[in-house]
Amino acid sequence: MSKTETLQELLELSHFLGEEHRDLAILGEGNTSAKIDDDTFLVKASGSCLETLTADDLVACRFDSLLSMLDKTELSDQDIEDHLFACRVDDKAKKPSVETLFHAYLLTLPGVEFVGHTHSIPVNQVLCSPLAEKFATQKLFPDEIVCCGAESVFVPYTDPGLQLSQVIRTKTQAFVEQYGVPPRVILLANHGLITLGKTPGAVKAAMLMAHKSAQIFAGAAALGGPTFMTTEDVDRIANRIDEHYRQKALKL
């Protein structure tokens, strides 16, 4: 895929996630990214709006100058600002989002070409509750497993920016070591969610299904508490041949 095609797909994904009626992001909330090649990627500029994003609001950044930051512990806020400006391919481009760091890491995972991050209202209702981690680790219905995976990464509340990106890397690496594949959904306590995949469609499907799952979870909690699927039932759905066919059809 050419850079122009990647840019157009990222704009379409951003506009989709940013449509106000979806309750995923308003004003400058959320961000998106897409891999251009092994050296560079596109990410939403800081303060821009997903719903009205333009090509000028997408910043091409270098992986190498960002990934090295994830191993540093003594960077000040100003150091981070300086690094974000320095990672731009075009020094006249806008400032990348402060969450560019976790986008850079996630786009290096095998099979991940697009990343979306939103502050879904129903998802945050759950993530701001004592049941947040159960929402990440247990499932309620089959389509949730098909689109979001058998389990999600759960990240306790962490200061956005470098610290959050470092914790996301640690938690995601542990997930990959356990399951052998990248997660489809990463849930950030008191913050929002991240969905990732090879195509914009994979990001959309996981985002919308997580949004729906949170609504169902909250409703079940209000009616006496969620009744979760058993481990055996989750494994069955996750490994059914017909469900794998559906995943391919949905470009997941």
Coordinates of N, CA and C in Angstrom, one line a residue:
M1 N 0.8 -1.2 0.0 CA 0.0 0.0 0.0 C 0.9 1.3 0.0
S2 N 0.6 2.2 -0.9 CA 1.3 3.4 -0.9 C 1.0 4.4 0.3
K3 N 1.9 5.3 0.5 CA 1.7 6.3 1.5 C 0.4 7.0 1.3
T4 N 0.0 7.4 0.1 CA -1.2 8.1 -0.2 C -2.4 7.2 0.2
E5 N -2.4 5.9 -0.2 CA -3.5 5.0 0.2 C -3.6 4.9 1.7
T6 N -2.4 4.7 2.3 CA -2.5 4.6 3.8 C -3.1 5.8 4.4
L7 N -2.7 7.0 4.0 CA -3.2 8.3 4.5 C -4.7 8.3 4.3
Q8 N -5.2 8.0 3.1 CA -6.7 8.0 2.9 C -7.4 7.1 3.8
E9 N -6.9 5.9 4.0 CA -7.5 4.9 4.8 C -7.5 5.3 6.3
L10 N -6.4 6.0 6.7 CA -6.4 6.5 8.1 C -7.3 7.6 8.3
L11 N -7.5 8.5 7.3 CA -8.5 9.6 7.4 C -9.9 9.0 7.5
E12 N -10.2 8.0 6.7 CA -11.5 7.4 6.8 C -11.8 6.8 8.1
L13 N -10.8 6.0 8.6 CA -10.9 5.4 9.9 C -11.1 6.5 11.0
S14 N -10.4 7.5 11.0 CA -10.4 8.6 12.0 C -11.8 9.3 11.9
H15 N -12.3 9.6 10.8 CA -13.6 10.2 10.6 C -14.7 9.3 11.2
F16 N -14.6 8.0 10.9 CA -15.6 7.0 11.4 C -15.6 7.0 12.9
L17 N -14.4 6.9 13.5 CA -14.3 6.8 15.0 C -14.8 8.1 15.6
G18 N -14.6 9.2 14.9 CA -14.8 10.5 15.5 C -16.3 11.0 15.3
E19 N -17.1 10.3 14.6 CA -18.5 10.7 14.4 C -19.2 10.8 15.7
E20 N -19.7 12.0 16.0 CA -20.2 12.3 17.4 C -21.2 11.3 17.9
H21 N -22.1 10.8 17.0 CA -23.2 10.0 17.4 C -22.7 8.6 17.9
R22 N -21.4 8.3 17.6 CA -20.9 7.0 18.1 C -20.5 7.0 19.6
D23 N -20.4 8.2 20.2 CA -20.0 8.3 21.6 C -18.6 7.7 21.9
L24 N -17.7 7.8 20.9 CA -16.4 7.3 21.0 C -15.4 8.4 21.4
A25 N -15.6 9.6 20.8 CA -14.7 10.7 21.0 C -15.3 12.0 20.6
I26 N -15.1 13.0 21.4 CA -15.5 14.4 21.1 C -14.4 15.3 21.1
L27 N -14.5 16.5 20.6 CA -13.5 17.5 20.6 C -12.2 16.9 20.2
G28 N -11.1 17.1 20.9 CA -9.8 16.6 20.6 C -9.5 15.2 21.1
E29 N -10.5 14.5 21.6 CA -10.2 13.2 22.2 C -9.8 12.2 21.2
G30 N -9.0 11.2 21.7 CA -8.6 10.0 20.9 C -7.6 10.3 19.8
N31 N -7.0 9.3 19.3 CA -6.1 9.4 18.2 C -6.0 8.1 17.4
T32 N -5.4 8.2 16.2 CA -5.2 7.1 15.3 C -3.8 7.1 14.7
S33 N -3.4 6.0 14.2 CA -2.1 5.9 13.5 C -2.1 4.8 12.5
A34 N -1.2 4.8 11.5 CA -1.0 3.8 10.5 C 0.4 3.7 10.1
K35 N 0.9 2.5 9.9 CA 2.3 2.2 9.5 C 2.4 2.5 8.0
I36 N 3.5 3.3 7.7 CA 3.8 3.6 6.3 C 4.8 2.5 5.8
D37 N 5.9 2.4 6.5 CA 6.9 1.4 6.2 C 7.6 1.0 7.5
D38 N 8.7 0.3 7.4 CA 9.5 -0.1 8.6 C 10.1 1.1 9.3
D39 N 10.2 2.2 8.7 CA 10.9 3.4 9.3 C 9.9 4.4 9.8
T40 N 8.7 4.5 9.2 CA 7.9 5.7 9.5 C 6.4 5.3 9.6
F41 N 5.6 6.1 10.3 CA 4.2 5.9 10.4 C 3.5 7.3 10.5
L42 N 2.2 7.3 10.3 CA 1.4 8.5 10.4 C 0.6 8.4 11.7
V43 N 0.5 9.6 12.4 CA -0.3 9.7 13.6 C -1.0 11.0 13.7
K44 N -2.1 11.0 14.4 CA -2.9 12.2 14.5 C -2.1 13.3 15.3
A45 N -2.3 14.6 14.8 CA -1.6 15.7 15.5 C -2.3 16.0 16.8
S46 N -1.6 16.5 17.7 CA -2.1 16.9 19.0 C -3.2 17.9 18.9
G47 N -4.3 17.7 19.6 CA -5.4 18.7 19.6 C -6.3 18.7 18.5
S48 N -6.0 17.9 17.4 CA -6.9 17.9 16.3 C -8.1 16.9 16.6
C49 N -9.2 17.1 15.8 CA -10.4 16.3 16.0 C -10.6 15.2 15.1
L50 N -10.8 14.0 15.6 CA -10.9 12.8 14.7 C -12.0 13.0 13.6
E51 N -13.1 13.6 14.0 CA -14.3 13.7 13.0 C -14.0 14.6 11.9
T52 N -13.1 15.6 12.1 CA -12.8 16.6 11.0 C -11.4 16.6 10.6
L53 N -10.7 15.5 10.9 CA -9.2 15.4 10.6 C -9.0 15.6 9.1
T54 N -7.9 16.3 8.8 CA -7.5 16.5 7.4 C -6.0 15.9 7.3
A55 N -5.6 15.9 6.0 CA -4.2 15.4 5.8 C -3.2 16.2 6.5
D56 N -3.4 17.5 6.7 CA -2.5 18.3 7.5 C -2.5 18.0 8.9
D57 N -3.5 17.3 9.4 CA -3.5 16.9 10.8 C -2.9 15.6 11.1
L58 N -2.3 15.0 10.1 CA -1.6 13.7 10.2 C -0.1 14.0 10.1
V59 N 0.7 13.4 11.0 CA 2.1 13.7 11.1 C 2.9 12.4 10.8
A60 N 3.8 12.5 9.9 CA 4.7 11.3 9.6 C 5.8 11.4 10.6
C61 N 6.0 10.3 11.3 CA 7.0 10.2 12.4 C 8.0 9.0 12.2
R62 N 9.2 9.1 12.7 CA 10.2 8.1 12.6 C 10.0 7.1 13.8
F63 N 10.0 5.8 13.6 CA 10.0 4.9 14.7 C 11.2 5.0 15.6
D64 N 12.4 5.0 15.0 CA 13.6 4.8 15.8 C 13.8 5.9 16.9
S65 N 13.4 7.1 16.6 CA 13.6 8.2 17.6 C 12.6 8.1 18.7
L66 N 11.5 7.4 18.5 CA 10.5 7.3 19.5 C 10.7 6.0 20.4
L67 N 11.0 4.9 19.7 CA 11.1 3.6 20.4 C 12.2 3.6 21.5
S68 N 13.3 4.4 21.2 CA 14.4 4.4 22.1 C 14.0 5.1 23.4
M69 N 12.9 6.0 23.3 CA 12.5 6.7 24.5 C 11.8 5.8 25.6
L70 N 11.3 4.7 25.1 CA 10.6 3.7 26.0 C 11.5 3.1 27.0
D71 N 12.8 3.2 26.8 CA 13.8 2.6 27.7 C 14.3 3.7 28.7
K72 N 13.8 4.9 28.6 CA 14.4 6.0 29.4 C 13.4 6.2 30.6
T73 N 14.0 6.6 31.7 CA 13.2 6.8 32.9 C 13.3 8.2 33.5
E74 N 14.3 9.0 32.9 CA 14.6 10.3 33.5 C 14.2 11.5 32.6
L75 N 13.3 11.3 31.7 CA 12.9 12.4 30.8 C 11.9 13.3 31.4
S76 N 12.2 14.6 31.3 CA 11.2 15.6 31.8 C 10.1 15.8 30.8
D77 N 9.1 16.6 31.2 CA 8.0 16.9 30.2 C 8.6 17.6 29.0
Q78 N 9.5 18.5 29.3 CA 10.1 19.3 28.2 C 10.9 18.4 27.3
D79 N 11.7 17.4 27.9 CA 12.4 16.4 27.1 C 11.5 15.7 26.1
I80 N 10.3 15.3 26.6 CA 9.4 14.5 25.8 C 8.8 15.4 24.7
E81 N 8.5 16.6 25.0 CA 8.1 17.6 24.0 C 9.1 17.7 22.9
D82 N 10.4 17.8 23.3 CA 11.4 18.0 22.3 C 11.6 16.8 21.4
H83 N 11.5 15.6 22.0 CA 11.6 14.4 21.3 C 10.4 14.2 20.3
L84 N 9.2 14.6 20.7 CA 8.0 14.5 19.8 C 8.2 15.4 18.6
F85 N 8.7 16.6 18.8 CA 9.0 17.5 17.6 C 10.1 16.9 16.8
A86 N 11.1 16.3 17.4 CA 12.3 15.9 16.6 C 12.0 14.6 15.8
C87 N 10.9 13.9 16.2 CA 10.6 12.6 15.5 C 9.9 12.8 14.2
R88 N 9.5 14.1 13.9 CA 8.7 14.3 12.7 C 9.6 14.2 11.4
V89 N 9.1 13.6 10.4 CA 9.8 13.6 9.1 C 9.9 14.9 8.5
D90 N 8.9 15.7 8.6 CA 8.8 17.1 8.1 C 8.8 18.0 9.3
D91 N 9.9 18.8 9.5 CA 10.0 19.7 10.7 C 9.0 20.9 10.7
K92 N 8.2 21.0 9.6 CA 7.1 22.0 9.5 C 5.8 21.4 9.9
A93 N 5.7 20.1 10.1 CA 4.5 19.5 10.4 C 4.0 19.8 11.8
K94 N 2.8 19.5 12.2 CA 2.2 19.8 13.5 C 2.9 18.9 14.5
K95 N 2.6 19.2 15.8 CA 3.2 18.4 16.9 C 2.4 17.1 17.0
P96 N 3.0 15.9 17.0 CA 2.3 14.6 17.2 C 1.6 14.6 18.6
S97 N 0.6 13.8 18.7 CA -0.1 13.5 19.9 C 0.9 13.0 21.0
V98 N 0.7 13.4 22.3 CA 1.6 12.9 23.3 C 1.5 11.4 23.4
E99 N 0.4 10.8 22.9 CA 0.3 9.3 22.9 C 1.0 8.6 21.7
T100 N 1.7 9.4 20.9 CA 2.4 8.9 19.8 C 3.3 7.7 20.2
L101 N 3.9 7.8 21.4 CA 4.8 6.8 21.8 C 4.2 5.4 21.8
F102 N 3.0 5.2 22.3 CA 2.4 3.9 22.3 C 2.0 3.4 21.0
H103 N 1.6 4.4 20.1 CA 1.3 4.1 18.7 C 2.6 3.5 18.0
A104 N 3.7 4.1 18.3 CA 5.0 3.7 17.7 C 5.3 2.2 18.1
Y105 N 5.1 1.9 19.4 CA 5.4 0.6 19.8 C 4.4 -0.4 19.2
L106 N 3.1 -0.1 19.3 CA 2.1 -1.1 18.8 C 2.2 -1.4 17.3
L107 N 2.6 -0.4 16.6 CA 2.7 -0.6 15.1 C 3.9 -1.4 14.7
T108 N 4.8 -1.8 15.7 CA 5.9 -2.7 15.5 C 5.5 -4.2 15.7
L109 N 4.3 -4.4 16.2 CA 3.8 -5.8 16.5 C 3.5 -6.5 15.2
P110 N 3.7 -7.8 15.1 CA 3.4 -8.5 13.9 C 2.0 -8.4 13.5
G111 N 1.7 -8.0 12.2 CA 0.4 -8.0 11.7 C -0.4 -6.7 12.1
V112 N 0.2 -5.8 12.8 CA -0.5 -4.6 13.2 C -0.1 -3.4 12.2
E113 N -1.1 -2.9 11.5 CA -0.8 -1.8 10.5 C -1.6 -0.6 10.9
F114 N -2.7 -0.7 11.7 CA -3.5 0.4 12.1 C -3.8 0.3 13.6
V115 N -3.9 1.5 14.2 CA -4.3 1.6 15.6 C -5.3 2.7 15.8
G116 N -6.3 2.4 16.7 CA -7.3 3.5 17.0 C -7.4 3.6 18.6
H117 N -7.5 4.8 19.1 CA -7.7 5.0 20.5 C -8.8 6.0 20.7
T118 N -9.8 5.6 21.5 CA -11.0 6.5 21.8 C -11.3 6.4 23.3
H119 N -12.2 7.3 23.7 CA -12.7 7.4 25.1 C -14.2 7.0 25.1
S120 N -14.5 5.9 24.5 CA -15.9 5.4 24.5 C -16.6 5.6 25.8
I121 N -17.8 6.2 25.7 CA -18.6 6.5 27.0 C -18.9 5.2 27.7
P122 N -19.6 4.2 27.1 CA -19.9 3.0 27.9 C -18.7 2.2 28.3
V123 N -17.6 2.2 27.5 CA -16.4 1.5 28.0 C -15.8 2.2 29.2
N124 N -15.8 3.5 29.2 CA -15.3 4.3 30.3 C -16.2 4.1 31.6
Q125 N -17.5 3.9 31.4 CA -18.3 3.7 32.5 C -17.8 2.4 33.3
V126 N -17.4 1.4 32.5 CA -16.9 0.2 33.1 C -15.5 0.4 33.7
L127 N -14.7 1.1 32.9 CA -13.2 1.3 33.3 C -13.1 2.2 34.4
C128 N -14.1 3.0 34.8 CA -14.1 3.8 35.9 C -14.8 3.2 37.1
S129 N -14.9 1.9 37.1 CA -15.7 1.1 38.1 C -14.8 0.0 38.7
P130 N -15.2 -0.6 39.8 CA -14.4 -1.7 40.4 C -14.4 -2.9 39.5
L131 N -15.2 -3.0 38.5 CA -15.3 -4.2 37.7 C -14.5 -4.1 36.4
A132 N -13.6 -3.1 36.3 CA -12.9 -2.8 35.1 C -12.0 -4.1 34.7
E133 N -11.3 -4.7 35.6 CA -10.4 -5.8 35.2 C -11.2 -7.0 34.8
K134 N -12.4 -7.2 35.4 CA -13.2 -8.4 35.0 C -13.7 -8.2 33.5
F135 N -14.0 -6.9 33.2 CA -14.4 -6.7 31.8 C -13.3 -7.0 30.8
A136 N -12.0 -6.9 31.2 CA -10.9 -7.2 30.3 C -10.7 -8.7 30.2
T137 N -10.9 -9.4 31.3 CA -10.4 -10.8 31.3 C -11.5 -11.8 31.1
Q138 N -12.8 -11.4 31.2 CA -13.9 -12.4 31.0 C -14.8 -11.9 29.9
K139 N -15.5 -12.8 29.3 CA -16.4 -12.5 28.2 C -17.9 -12.9 28.4
L140 N -18.7 -12.2 27.8 CA -20.2 -12.3 28.0 C -20.9 -13.0 26.9
F141 N -20.4 -12.9 25.6 CA -21.2 -13.4 24.5 C -20.2 -13.7 23.3
P142 N -20.6 -14.6 22.4 CA -19.6 -15.1 21.3 C -19.0 -14.0 20.4
D143 N -19.9 -13.0 20.0 CA -19.3 -12.0 19.0 C -18.3 -11.2 19.7
E144 N -18.3 -11.0 21.0 CA -17.3 -10.3 21.7 C -16.0 -11.0 21.5
I145 N -16.0 -12.3 21.6 CA -14.7 -13.1 21.4 C -14.2 -13.0 20.0
V146 N -15.2 -13.1 19.0 CA -14.8 -13.1 17.6 C -14.1 -11.8 17.2
C147 N -14.6 -10.7 17.7 CA -14.1 -9.3 17.3 C -13.0 -8.8 18.2
C148 N -13.1 -9.1 19.5 CA -12.2 -8.5 20.5 C -11.2 -9.5 21.1
G149 N -11.3 -10.8 20.7 CA -10.4 -11.8 21.3 C -10.9 -12.4 22.6
A150 N -10.3 -13.5 23.0 CA -10.7 -14.2 24.2 C -10.4 -13.4 25.5
E151 N -9.4 -12.5 25.4 CA -9.0 -11.7 26.5 C -8.4 -10.4 26.0
S152 N -8.5 -9.3 26.8 CA -7.9 -8.0 26.5 C -6.8 -7.7 27.4
V153 N -5.9 -6.8 27.0 CA -4.9 -6.3 27.9 C -5.5 -5.3 28.9
F154 N -5.3 -5.4 30.1 CA -5.8 -4.4 31.1 C -4.6 -3.6 31.7
V155 N -4.7 -2.3 31.6 CA -3.7 -1.4 32.1 C -4.3 -0.5 33.2
P156 N -3.8 -0.6 34.4 CA -4.2 0.3 35.5 C -4.0 1.7 35.2
Y157 N -4.7 2.6 35.8 CA -4.5 4.0 35.4 C -3.0 4.4 35.6
T158 N -2.5 5.1 34.5 CA -1.1 5.5 34.5 C -1.1 6.9 33.8
D159 N -0.2 7.7 34.2 CA -0.1 9.1 33.7 C 0.1 9.0 32.2
P160 N -0.7 9.7 31.4 CA -0.6 9.6 29.9 C 0.7 10.2 29.4
G161 N 1.2 9.6 28.3 CA 2.5 10.0 27.8 C 3.5 8.9 27.9
L162 N 4.7 9.2 28.3 CA 5.8 8.2 28.4 C 5.5 7.1 29.3
Q163 N 5.1 7.4 30.6 CA 4.8 6.3 31.6 C 3.7 5.4 31.1
L164 N 2.6 5.9 30.5 CA 1.6 5.0 30.0 C 2.1 4.2 28.9
S165 N 2.9 4.7 28.0 CA 3.4 3.9 26.9 C 4.3 2.8 27.3
Q166 N 5.1 3.1 28.4 CA 5.9 2.1 28.9 C 5.1 0.9 29.6
V167 N 4.1 1.3 30.3 CA 3.2 0.2 30.9 C 2.5 -0.6 29.8
I168 N 2.0 0.1 28.8 CA 1.3 -0.6 27.7 C 2.3 -1.6 27.1
R169 N 3.5 -1.2 26.8 CA 4.5 -2.1 26.3 C 4.7 -3.3 27.2
T170 N 4.9 -3.1 28.5 CA 5.1 -4.2 29.4 C 3.9 -5.2 29.4
K171 N 2.7 -4.6 29.5 CA 1.5 -5.5 29.6 C 1.3 -6.2 28.3
T172 N 1.5 -5.5 27.2 CA 1.3 -6.1 25.8 C 2.4 -7.2 25.6
Q173 N 3.6 -7.0 26.0 CA 4.6 -8.0 25.8 C 4.3 -9.3 26.6
A174 N 3.7 -9.1 27.8 CA 3.3 -10.3 28.6 C 2.2 -11.0 27.9
F175 N 1.2 -10.3 27.3 CA 0.1 -10.9 26.6 C 0.6 -11.7 25.4
V176 N 1.5 -11.1 24.6 CA 2.1 -11.8 23.5 C 2.8 -13.1 23.9
E177 N 3.6 -13.0 25.0 CA 4.3 -14.2 25.5 C 3.4 -15.3 25.9
Q178 N 2.2 -14.9 26.4 CA 1.2 -15.9 26.9 C 0.4 -16.5 25.8
Y179 N 0.0 -15.6 24.8 CA -0.9 -16.1 23.8 C -0.3 -16.3 22.4
G180 N 0.9 -15.7 22.2 CA 1.5 -15.9 20.9 C 1.1 -15.0 19.8
V181 N 0.1 -14.1 20.1 CA -0.4 -13.1 19.1 C -0.6 -11.8 19.8
P182 N -0.6 -10.7 19.1 CA -0.9 -9.4 19.7 C -2.4 -9.3 20.2
P183 N -2.7 -8.5 21.1 CA -4.1 -8.3 21.5 C -4.9 -7.6 20.5
R184 N -6.2 -7.7 20.5 CA -7.0 -6.8 19.6 C -7.5 -5.6 20.4
V185 N -7.6 -5.7 21.7 CA -8.1 -4.6 22.5 C -7.2 -4.4 23.7
I186 N -6.9 -3.2 24.0 CA -6.2 -2.8 25.2 C -7.0 -1.8 26.0
L187 N -7.4 -2.1 27.2 CA -8.2 -1.3 28.1 C -7.4 -0.5 29.1
L188 N -7.6 0.8 29.1 CA -6.9 1.7 30.0 C -7.8 2.2 31.1
A189 N -7.6 1.8 32.3 CA -8.5 2.1 33.4 C -8.6 3.7 33.5
N190 N -9.8 4.1 33.8 CA -10.1 5.6 34.0 C -9.6 6.4 32.8
H191 N -9.6 5.8 31.6 CA -9.0 6.5 30.4 C -9.8 6.2 29.1
G192 N -9.7 5.0 28.6 CA -10.3 4.6 27.4 C -9.8 3.3 26.8
L193 N -9.9 3.1 25.5 CA -9.4 1.8 25.0 C -8.7 2.0 23.7
I194 N -7.9 1.0 23.3 CA -7.1 1.0 22.1 C -7.5 -0.3 21.4
T195 N -7.7 -0.2 20.1 CA -7.9 -1.4 19.3 C -6.9 -1.4 18.1
L196 N -6.4 -2.5 17.7 CA -5.4 -2.6 16.7 C -5.5 -3.8 15.8
G197 N -5.0 -3.7 14.6 CA -5.1 -4.8 13.6 C -4.4 -4.5 12.3
K198 N -4.6 -5.4 11.4 CA -3.9 -5.3 10.1 C -4.7 -4.3 9.2
T199 N -6.0 -4.1 9.4 CA -6.8 -3.3 8.5 C -7.6 -2.3 9.4
P200 N -8.0 -1.2 8.7 CA -9.0 -0.3 9.4 C -10.2 -1.0 9.9
G201 N -10.7 -2.0 9.1 CA -11.8 -2.8 9.4 C -11.7 -3.5 10.7
A202 N -10.5 -4.0 11.0 CA -10.2 -4.7 12.2 C -10.3 -3.8 13.4
V203 N -9.7 -2.6 13.2 CA -9.8 -1.6 14.3 C -11.2 -1.2 14.6
K204 N -12.0 -1.0 13.5 CA -13.4 -0.6 13.7 C -14.2 -1.7 14.4
A205 N -14.0 -2.9 13.9 CA -14.8 -4.0 14.5 C -14.5 -4.2 16.0
A206 N -13.3 -4.2 16.4 CA -12.9 -4.4 17.8 C -13.5 -3.2 18.6
M207 N -13.4 -2.0 18.0 CA -13.8 -0.8 18.8 C -15.3 -0.8 19.0
L208 N -16.1 -1.1 17.9 CA -17.5 -1.1 18.0 C -18.0 -2.2 18.9
M209 N -17.4 -3.4 18.8 CA -17.8 -4.5 19.6 C -17.5 -4.3 21.1
A210 N -16.3 -3.7 21.4 CA -16.0 -3.4 22.8 C -17.0 -2.4 23.3
H211 N -17.4 -1.4 22.5 CA -18.3 -0.4 22.9 C -19.7 -1.1 23.2
K212 N -20.1 -2.0 22.4 CA -21.4 -2.7 22.6 C -21.2 -3.6 23.9
S213 N -20.1 -4.3 24.0 CA -19.8 -5.2 25.1 C -19.9 -4.4 26.5
A214 N -19.4 -3.2 26.5 CA -19.5 -2.4 27.7 C -20.9 -2.0 28.1
Q215 N -21.7 -1.7 27.0 CA -23.1 -1.5 27.3 C -23.8 -2.7 27.9
I216 N -23.6 -3.8 27.3 CA -24.2 -5.1 27.8 C -23.6 -5.4 29.2
F217 N -22.4 -5.2 29.4 CA -21.8 -5.4 30.8 C -22.4 -4.6 31.8
A218 N -22.5 -3.3 31.5 CA -23.1 -2.3 32.5 C -24.6 -2.7 32.8
G219 N -25.3 -3.1 31.7 CA -26.7 -3.5 31.9 C -26.8 -4.8 32.8
A220 N -25.9 -5.7 32.5 CA -25.9 -7.0 33.3 C -25.5 -6.7 34.8
A221 N -24.6 -5.8 35.0 CA -24.2 -5.4 36.3 C -25.4 -4.8 37.1
A222 N -26.2 -4.0 36.4 CA -27.3 -3.4 37.0 C -28.5 -4.4 37.3
L223 N -28.5 -5.5 36.7 CA -29.5 -6.5 36.8 C -29.1 -7.7 37.7
G224 N -28.1 -7.4 38.6 CA -27.7 -8.5 39.5 C -26.3 -9.0 39.3
G225 N -25.6 -8.5 38.2 CA -24.2 -8.9 38.0 C -24.1 -9.7 36.8
P226 N -22.9 -9.6 36.0 CA -22.7 -10.3 34.8 C -22.6 -11.8 35.0
T227 N -23.2 -12.6 34.1 CA -23.0 -14.0 34.0 C -22.0 -14.3 32.9
F228 N -20.7 -14.6 33.3 CA -19.7 -14.7 32.3 C -19.7 -16.1 31.6
M229 N -19.2 -16.2 30.4 CA -19.0 -17.5 29.7 C -17.9 -18.3 30.4
T230 N -18.0 -19.6 30.4 CA -16.9 -20.4 31.0 C -15.7 -20.4 30.1
T231 N -14.6 -20.7 30.7 CA -13.3 -20.8 30.0 C -13.4 -21.8 28.8
E232 N -14.1 -22.9 29.0 CA -14.3 -23.9 28.0 C -15.1 -23.3 26.8
D233 N -16.2 -22.5 27.1 CA -17.0 -22.0 26.1 C -16.3 -20.9 25.3
V234 N -15.5 -20.1 26.0 CA -14.7 -19.1 25.4 C -13.7 -19.7 24.4
D235 N -13.0 -20.8 24.9 CA -12.0 -21.5 24.0 C -12.7 -22.1 22.8
R236 N -13.9 -22.6 23.0 CA -14.6 -23.2 21.9 C -14.9 -22.2 20.8
I237 N -15.4 -21.0 21.2 CA -15.7 -19.9 20.2 C -14.4 -19.4 19.5
A238 N -13.4 -19.3 20.3 CA -12.1 -18.7 19.8 C -11.5 -19.7 18.8
N239 N -11.8 -21.0 18.8 CA -11.1 -21.9 18.0 C -12.0 -22.6 17.0
R240 N -13.3 -22.2 16.9 CA -14.2 -22.8 15.9 C -13.8 -22.4 14.5
I241 N -13.9 -23.4 13.6 CA -13.5 -23.1 12.2 C -14.4 -22.1 11.5
D242 N -15.7 -22.2 11.8 CA -16.6 -21.2 11.2 C -16.4 -19.8 11.7
E243 N -16.0 -19.7 13.0 CA -15.7 -18.3 13.5 C -14.4 -17.8 12.9
H244 N -13.5 -18.6 12.6 CA -12.2 -18.2 11.9 C -12.6 -17.7 10.5
Y245 N -13.5 -18.4 9.9 CA -14.0 -18.0 8.5 C -14.6 -16.6 8.6
R246 N -15.5 -16.4 9.6 CA -16.1 -15.1 9.8 C -15.0 -14.0 10.0
Q247 N -14.0 -14.3 10.8 CA -13.0 -13.3 11.0 C -12.3 -12.9 9.8
K248 N -12.0 -13.9 8.9 CA -11.4 -13.6 7.6 C -12.3 -12.7 6.7
A249 N -13.6 -13.1 6.7 CA -14.6 -12.3 6.0 C -14.7 -10.9 6.4
L250 N -14.5 -10.7 7.7 CA -14.6 -9.3 8.3 C -13.2 -8.6 8.3
K251 N -12.2 -9.3 7.7 CA -10.8 -8.8 7.6 C -10.3 -8.4 9.0
L252 N -10.5 -9.4 9.9 CA -10.0 -9.2 11.3 C -8.6 -9.8 11.4

